[in-house]
Short mmCIF file of C-alpha atoms in Angstrom, two decimals:
data_model
loop_
_atom_site.label_atom_id
_atom_site.label_comp_id
_atom_site.label_asym_id
_atom_site.label_seq_id
_atom_site.Cartn_x
_atom_site.Cartn_y
_atom_site.Cartn_z
CA THR A 1 -3.56 18.90 -8.87
CA ASP A 2 -0.20 17.19 -8.51
CA ASP A 3 1.76 19.82 -9.43
CA GLY A 4 3.55 18.47 -11.80
CA ARG A 5 4.99 15.24 -9.43
CA ILE A 6 3.05 12.53 -11.55
CA THR A 7 5.95 11.69 -13.85
CA THR A 8 8.69 9.52 -14.84
CA VAL A 9 10.12 8.55 -11.56
CA PRO A 10 13.03 5.34 -11.99
CA TYR A 11 13.80 3.07 -9.50
CA ASP A 12 17.52 3.82 -7.68
CA PRO A 13 19.45 1.01 -6.81
CA ALA A 14 21.31 2.82 -4.30
CA LEU A 15 17.71 2.84 -2.00
CA GLY A 16 16.27 0.20 -0.76
CA VAL A 17 12.65 -0.49 -1.93
CA ILE A 18 9.73 -0.41 0.64
CA THR A 19 6.55 -2.43 -0.06
CA SER A 20 3.05 -1.69 1.45
CA TRP A 21 0.38 -3.81 0.84
CA ASP A 22 -3.55 -4.32 1.59
CA LEU A 23 -4.13 -8.26 1.48
CA GLY A 24 -7.74 -9.31 -0.04
CA ILE A 25 -10.35 -11.86 1.59
CA GLY A 26 -12.06 -12.91 -1.52
CA ASP A 27 -10.96 -9.29 -2.70
CA SER A 28 -8.13 -7.87 -4.55
CA THR A 29 -5.12 -7.35 -3.18
CA ALA A 30 -2.73 -4.22 -3.94
CA ILE A 31 0.87 -3.31 -3.39
CA TRP A 32 3.15 0.21 -3.59
CA TRP A 33 6.41 -0.10 -4.40
CA SER A 34 8.72 2.92 -2.83
CA GLN A 35 11.82 4.58 -2.58
CA HIS A 36 12.26 7.13 0.69
CA LEU A 37 14.81 9.63 0.58
CA SER A 38 16.69 10.98 3.79
CA SER A 39 15.04 14.95 2.69
CA GLY A 40 11.37 13.48 3.26
CA GLU A 41 11.00 12.82 -0.45
CA THR A 42 8.81 9.45 -1.34
CA ARG A 43 9.64 8.22 -4.65
CA ILE A 44 6.12 5.91 -5.78
CA ILE A 45 7.91 3.74 -8.47
CA ASP A 46 5.32 0.74 -8.84
CA TYR A 47 2.19 -0.78 -8.20
CA TYR A 48 -0.18 -3.64 -8.22
CA GLU A 49 -3.11 -5.21 -8.28
CA ASN A 50 -4.45 -8.58 -8.19
CA SER A 51 -7.11 -11.04 -6.97
CA GLY A 52 -8.56 -14.39 -6.86
CA VAL A 53 -4.50 -15.91 -6.93
CA GLY A 54 -2.50 -16.84 -3.55
CA LEU A 55 0.50 -15.41 -2.04
CA ASP A 56 3.05 -17.01 -3.70
CA HIS A 57 2.17 -15.39 -6.62
CA TYR A 58 2.59 -11.85 -4.51
CA ALA A 59 5.78 -13.33 -3.54
CA LYS A 60 6.90 -14.08 -7.21
CA VAL A 61 5.77 -11.07 -8.72
CA LEU A 62 8.17 -9.21 -6.20
CA SER A 63 10.81 -11.47 -7.02
CA GLU A 64 10.48 -10.33 -10.75
CA LYS A 65 11.34 -7.08 -9.90
CA PRO A 66 14.74 -5.92 -10.31
CA TYR A 67 14.53 -4.38 -6.80
CA HIS A 68 16.25 -4.71 -3.60
CA TYR A 69 13.82 -5.03 -0.61
CA GLU A 70 14.38 -3.36 2.63
CA GLN A 71 10.88 -3.20 4.45
CA HIS A 72 7.75 -4.60 3.37
CA ILE A 73 4.38 -2.79 5.13
CA LEU A 74 1.20 -5.27 5.74
CA PRO A 75 -1.64 -4.97 7.93
CA HIS A 76 -1.79 -6.03 11.13
CA ASP A 77 -4.47 -8.69 9.94
CA VAL A 78 -1.68 -10.70 8.04
CA GLN A 79 -1.05 -12.20 11.77
CA VAL A 80 -4.72 -13.99 11.55
CA LYS A 81 -4.53 -17.97 11.27
CA GLU A 82 -6.17 -19.02 8.38
CA LEU A 83 -8.49 -21.68 9.18
CA GLY A 84 -7.96 -24.23 6.95
CA THR A 85 -4.17 -24.39 7.44
CA GLY A 86 -3.94 -23.12 10.94
CA LYS A 87 -0.96 -20.62 9.67
CA SER A 88 -1.28 -17.18 9.65
CA ARG A 89 -0.08 -15.13 6.08
CA LEU A 90 2.87 -13.84 8.08
CA GLU A 91 4.28 -17.45 8.37
CA THR A 92 3.55 -18.05 4.96
CA LEU A 93 5.10 -15.11 3.40
CA ASP A 94 8.12 -16.03 5.56
CA ALA A 95 8.37 -19.62 4.40
CA LEU A 96 7.58 -17.65 0.87
CA GLY A 97 11.26 -15.76 1.40
CA ILE A 98 9.33 -12.46 2.02
CA ARG A 99 11.45 -11.21 4.91
CA ASN A 100 11.85 -7.73 7.29
CA ILE A 101 7.86 -7.14 7.45
CA GLU A 102 6.24 -4.60 9.49
CA ILE A 103 3.49 -4.67 10.73
CA ALA A 104 1.48 -1.42 10.22
CA PRO A 105 0.01 0.46 13.69
CA LYS A 106 -3.65 -0.33 13.91
CA LEU A 107 -5.11 3.48 13.86
CA ALA A 108 -8.35 4.19 13.52
CA VAL A 109 -9.37 4.75 9.42
CA GLU A 110 -9.76 8.11 9.77
CA ASP A 111 -6.21 8.81 11.16
CA GLY A 112 -4.91 6.41 8.45
CA ILE A 113 -6.04 8.86 6.09
CA GLN A 114 -4.77 11.78 7.35
CA ALA A 115 -1.43 10.24 7.50
CA ALA A 116 -1.85 9.51 4.12
CA ARG A 117 -3.11 12.89 3.11
CA THR A 118 -0.25 14.86 5.15
CA MET A 119 2.27 12.22 2.88
CA ILE A 120 1.14 12.78 -0.62
CA PRO A 121 2.59 16.02 -1.31
CA LYS A 122 6.25 14.89 -0.39
CA CYS A 123 5.10 11.96 -3.02
CA TRP A 124 6.92 11.71 -6.26
CA PHE A 125 4.44 9.16 -8.81
CA ASP A 126 5.59 7.35 -11.74
CA ALA A 127 2.76 8.05 -14.30
CA ASP A 128 3.54 4.54 -15.74
CA ASN A 129 3.90 1.95 -13.54
CA CYS A 130 1.53 3.51 -10.65
CA THR A 131 -1.81 4.12 -12.98
CA ARG A 132 -4.24 1.96 -11.58
CA GLY A 133 -3.06 2.98 -8.35
CA ILE A 134 -2.80 6.90 -8.66
CA GLU A 135 -6.08 6.15 -10.17
CA ALA A 136 -7.52 4.66 -6.36
CA LEU A 137 -6.30 7.19 -4.72
CA ARG A 138 -8.13 10.06 -7.10
CA GLN A 139 -11.41 8.61 -6.94
CA TYR A 140 -11.30 7.15 -2.94
CA ARG A 141 -14.62 8.60 -1.15
CA ARG A 142 -16.46 8.72 1.85
CA ALA A 143 -19.80 6.21 1.57
CA PHE A 144 -22.74 8.33 0.92
CA ASP A 145 -26.00 7.19 2.63
CA GLU A 146 -28.95 7.23 0.39
CA LYS A 147 -31.80 6.99 2.97
CA LEU A 148 -30.66 9.90 5.14
CA LYS A 149 -28.87 11.66 2.11
CA THR A 150 -26.08 12.24 3.89
CA TRP A 151 -22.16 11.33 4.02
CA ARG A 152 -21.31 8.51 6.30
CA GLY A 153 -18.11 8.39 8.24
CA ARG A 154 -16.22 5.59 7.10
CA PRO A 155 -15.08 5.62 3.34
CA LEU A 156 -16.54 3.54 0.97
CA HIS A 157 -15.67 0.10 -0.04
CA ASP A 158 -15.12 -0.21 -3.40
CA TRP A 159 -12.39 -0.73 -6.33
CA THR A 160 -10.23 1.95 -4.92
CA SER A 161 -10.41 0.61 -1.73
CA HIS A 162 -7.27 -1.95 -1.95
CA GLY A 163 -4.93 0.58 -3.37
CA ALA A 164 -5.65 3.54 -1.46
CA ASP A 165 -5.51 1.39 2.01
CA ALA A 166 -2.41 -0.04 0.69
CA PHE A 167 -1.16 3.50 0.60
CA ARG A 168 -2.90 4.12 4.24
CA TYR A 169 -0.56 1.49 5.61
CA LEU A 170 2.09 3.01 4.15
CA ALA A 171 1.66 6.20 5.57
CA VAL A 172 1.44 4.81 9.09
CA GLY A 173 3.77 2.21 9.42
CA TYR A 174 6.77 3.16 7.39
CA ARG A 175 10.03 3.79 9.42
CA SER A 176 13.41 4.94 8.48
CA GLN A 177 16.49 2.68 9.62
CA SER A 178 17.52 5.44 11.41
CA ASP A 179 14.29 4.62 13.57
CA TRP A 180 15.12 1.34 13.83
CA GLY A 181 15.98 0.78 17.73
#
């Protein structure tokens, strides 16, 4: 149950926006947009997912939004060098004008899922802008081993994992500006 936390959540221009990404290689890239209040409340104001397009596409999506960006949280694999270019996706994003990138800590998936579970009750989701992301979070689940008739320890990798992983990176990677040293 969402306890009424899936509703209209407008962008507040007085607050910076945090994005959190799951970078797809050959599959979908997902991005959440959030605003964080000092009270601990998190407002999830937008979600976007696409596949088969380059990082320049996502940089354009960000620039077309009316948001003031404070931080972009990306997974650790953003630092891996691409074979074709010899550049990392971090370097490519920087060249595209995406700054203030925070690399999410590399934690066990289960620890990240627990962090996301802890964060969700503090979140308010925009019903219109986040429809697909909300559905991804609702349907995210563990893989089932048909042969052994048991649940596996790892999540099922399907369409839901991109939105869920991007949300997990938000849960483990967000640090308020007061935490910056």
